[in-house]
């Protein structure tokens, strides 16, 4: 009987510029070892440590907060300015 492992799967030949899934930490780029735990986030993003995963989660949360803040301000109705006060001068001579 043969034992099958995720690490026994041949990676896709995706060229020099492509980093194949599960080869390295998505944050720091450290190569993932077969004998060490892989910490996952959002289903398919691997990290070498809890610290790297936590830093990515914090970064995502901060980005989401910035986007919500920008989105909220963009869609708020503009504040109406107070109408200008007009003073009427009394006893002003008018040429006829």
XYZ file of N, CA and C in Angstrom:
288
model
N 0.843 -1.172 0.000
C 0.000 0.000 0.000
C 0.895 1.244 0.000
N 0.582 2.210 -0.831
C 1.381 3.423 -0.902
C 0.746 4.522 -0.068
N 1.589 5.266 0.576
C 1.128 6.387 1.384
C 1.173 7.647 0.528
N 0.098 8.377 0.521
C 0.069 9.594 -0.274
C 0.024 10.795 0.662
N 0.765 11.803 0.309
C 0.851 13.016 1.113
C 0.729 14.208 0.189
N 0.291 15.306 0.726
C 0.207 16.543 -0.055
C 1.554 16.875 -0.663
N 2.629 16.648 0.088
C 3.959 17.002 -0.375
C 4.477 16.068 -1.462
N 3.822 14.932 -1.657
C 4.227 14.000 -2.705
C 3.656 14.399 -4.062
N 2.742 15.322 -4.086
C 2.127 15.780 -5.332
C 3.130 16.629 -6.098
N 3.277 16.337 -7.374
C 4.199 17.104 -8.211
C 3.613 18.497 -8.458
N 4.410 19.551 -8.273
C 3.902 20.899 -8.540
C 3.717 21.108 -10.038
N 2.830 22.022 -10.372
C 2.629 22.384 -11.767
C 3.879 23.059 -12.303
N 4.154 22.853 -13.555
C 5.277 23.544 -14.182
C 4.772 24.912 -14.604
N 4.890 25.875 -13.705
C 4.293 27.188 -13.956
C 5.341 28.248 -14.263
N 6.544 27.855 -14.560
C 7.551 28.810 -14.983
C 8.320 29.420 -13.833
N 9.295 30.227 -14.164
C 10.197 30.828 -13.189
C 9.495 31.883 -12.347
N 8.582 32.643 -12.935
C 7.959 33.757 -12.223
C 6.830 33.322 -11.297
N 6.366 32.102 -11.421
C 5.235 31.626 -10.621
C 5.735 30.879 -9.399
N 5.186 31.212 -8.223
C 5.514 30.462 -7.014
C 4.377 29.476 -6.794
N 4.657 28.194 -6.898
C 3.617 27.182 -6.791
C 3.069 27.116 -5.373
N 1.822 26.696 -5.263
C 1.131 26.646 -3.978
C 1.885 25.802 -2.974
N 1.919 26.259 -1.759
C 2.480 25.560 -0.612
C 4.001 25.439 -0.625
N 4.682 26.151 -1.478
C 6.138 26.092 -1.481
C 6.753 27.015 -0.441
N 6.114 28.167 -0.214
C 6.713 29.172 0.665
C 5.637 29.938 1.416
N 6.046 30.545 2.513
C 5.156 31.385 3.325
C 4.672 32.552 2.471
N 3.386 32.828 2.501
C 2.808 33.905 1.695
C 3.249 35.287 2.174
N 3.747 35.400 3.401
C 4.157 36.703 3.920
C 5.663 36.916 3.808
N 6.435 36.036 4.390
C 7.886 36.251 4.444
C 8.645 35.512 3.353
N 7.991 34.574 2.665
C 8.641 33.849 1.589
C 9.512 32.688 2.037
N 9.565 32.432 3.345
C 10.379 31.328 3.870
C 9.853 30.000 3.315
N 10.756 29.167 2.874
C 10.369 27.867 2.317
C 9.677 27.040 3.394
N 8.572 26.406 3.034
C 7.824 25.571 3.969
C 8.435 24.175 3.990
N 8.697 23.682 5.192
C 9.326 22.372 5.363
C 8.267 21.287 5.460
N 8.607 20.109 4.940
C 7.670 18.985 4.971
C 7.398 18.499 6.386
N 8.352 18.694 7.281
C 8.213 18.174 8.634
C 7.714 19.211 9.639
N 7.273 20.353 9.157
C 6.792 21.422 10.042
C 5.328 21.728 9.744
N 4.643 22.313 10.718
C 3.253 22.699 10.525
C 3.155 23.844 9.525
N 2.048 23.871 8.799
C 1.731 24.970 7.897
C 0.492 25.634 8.468
N 0.539 26.932 8.608
C -0.562 27.679 9.178
C -1.345 28.326 8.044
N -2.613 27.956 7.912
C -3.429 28.399 6.791
C -4.308 29.589 7.180
N -4.609 30.393 6.180
C -5.488 31.555 6.365
C -6.305 31.718 5.094
N -7.559 31.995 5.263
C -8.496 32.168 4.145
C -8.535 30.945 3.233
N -8.379 29.799 3.822
C -8.560 28.562 3.093
C -7.368 28.051 2.309
N -6.659 28.922 1.600
C -5.613 28.414 0.728
C -4.309 29.209 0.768
N -4.125 30.026 1.785
C -2.904 30.820 1.885
C -2.031 30.265 3.008
N -0.845 29.736 2.668
C 0.014 29.108 3.677
C 0.976 30.095 4.333
N 1.245 29.855 5.611
C 2.214 30.658 6.369
C 3.110 29.721 7.154
N 4.350 30.161 7.382
C 5.326 29.312 8.076
C 5.126 29.306 9.584
N 4.439 30.322 10.122
C 4.281 30.412 11.577
C 2.978 31.114 11.917
N 2.583 30.974 13.171
C 1.399 31.692 13.636
C 1.627 33.197 13.551
N 2.873 33.626 13.798
C 3.200 35.054 13.753
C 2.975 35.629 12.351
N 3.473 34.941 11.323
C 3.280 35.433 9.952
C 1.788 35.464 9.600
N 1.069 34.420 9.971
C -0.372 34.391 9.688
C -1.066 35.537 10.405
N -0.723 35.782 11.667
C -1.337 36.858 12.447
C -1.024 38.224 11.830
N 0.234 38.419 11.401
C 0.601 39.702 10.778
C -0.210 39.946 9.509
N -0.444 38.890 8.716
C -1.247 39.027 7.500
C -2.701 39.342 7.854
N -3.225 38.685 8.887
C -4.604 38.941 9.309
C -4.768 40.384 9.775
N -3.796 40.879 10.550
C -3.832 42.269 11.016
C -3.754 43.235 9.843
N -2.913 42.934 8.879
C -2.780 43.778 7.697
C -4.093 43.811 6.905
N -4.726 42.654 6.740
C -6.007 42.590 6.039
C -7.084 43.371 6.776
N -7.114 43.253 8.109
C -8.096 43.990 8.909
C -7.892 45.495 8.788
N -6.644 45.938 8.843
C -6.345 47.373 8.724
C -6.769 47.880 7.348
N -6.505 47.116 6.304
C -6.914 47.507 4.955
C -8.428 47.584 4.829
N -9.124 46.638 5.436
C -10.589 46.642 5.385
C -11.143 47.855 6.127
N -10.521 48.195 7.264
C -10.983 49.383 8.005
C -10.771 50.649 7.184
N -9.615 50.764 6.516
C -9.356 51.940 5.663
C -10.367 52.022 4.533
N -10.656 50.886 3.905
C -11.613 50.875 2.792
C -13.011 51.248 3.254
N -13.423 50.741 4.411
C -14.753 51.097 4.939
C -14.820 52.584 5.228
N -13.737 53.132 5.791
C -13.694 54.548 6.134
C -13.791 55.392 4.858
N -13.013 55.041 3.825
C -13.050 55.769 2.548
C -14.414 55.645 1.897
N -14.959 54.440 1.906
C -16.250 54.188 1.271
C -17.359 54.975 1.960
N -17.320 55.010 3.275
C -18.349 55.719 4.040
C -18.302 57.212 3.730
N -17.114 57.808 3.691
C -16.999 59.244 3.437
C -17.359 59.600 1.996
N -17.111 58.705 1.084
C -17.411 58.969 -0.318
C -18.912 59.011 -0.558
N -19.691 58.256 0.223
C -21.122 58.148 -0.018
C -21.975 58.987 0.934
N -21.356 59.714 1.817
C -22.143 60.578 2.701
C -22.635 61.791 1.928
N -23.841 62.245 2.258
C -24.374 63.442 1.612
C -23.566 64.647 2.067
N -23.282 65.564 1.153
C -22.532 66.749 1.566
C -23.347 67.578 2.554
N -22.642 68.170 3.478
C -23.296 69.000 4.488
C -23.659 70.329 3.839
N -24.928 70.690 3.965
C -25.386 71.944 3.362
C -24.838 73.120 4.160
N -24.369 74.113 3.435
C -23.855 75.316 4.091
C -25.026 76.156 4.577
N -24.783 76.889 5.648
C -25.833 77.784 6.138
C -26.074 78.874 5.113
N -27.333 79.275 4.946
C -27.594 80.358 3.990
C -26.920 81.641 4.464
N -26.433 82.397 3.511
C -25.768 83.658 3.850
C -26.790 84.617 4.450
N -26.373 85.327 5.466
C -27.273 86.309 6.085
C -27.161 87.618 5.314
N -28.293 88.157 4.969
C -28.338 89.400 4.211
C -28.843 90.491 5.135
N -28.095 91.569 5.192
C -28.548 92.709 6.000
C -29.097 93.768 5.053
N -30.210 94.294 5.430
C -30.827 95.345 4.630
C -30.544 96.661 5.324
N -29.966 97.553 4.542
C -29.644 98.863 5.110
C -30.879 99.752 5.019
N -31.183 100.470 6.090
C -32.328 101.367 6.108
C -31.885 102.780 5.757
N -32.784 103.545 5.211
C -32.538 104.943 4.866
C -31.360 105.128 3.920
N -31.332 104.322 2.867
C -30.284 104.443 1.859
C -30.859 105.272 0.725
N -30.202 106.378 0.364
C -30.734 107.186 -0.735
C -30.615 106.444 -2.063
N -31.658 106.552 -2.866
C -31.692 105.898 -4.143
C -31.878 106.962 -5.211
N -31.062 106.935 -6.254
C -31.191 107.896 -7.334
C -32.337 107.491 -8.231
N -33.168 108.505 -8.589
C -34.307 108.192 -9.454
C -34.123 108.838 -10.772
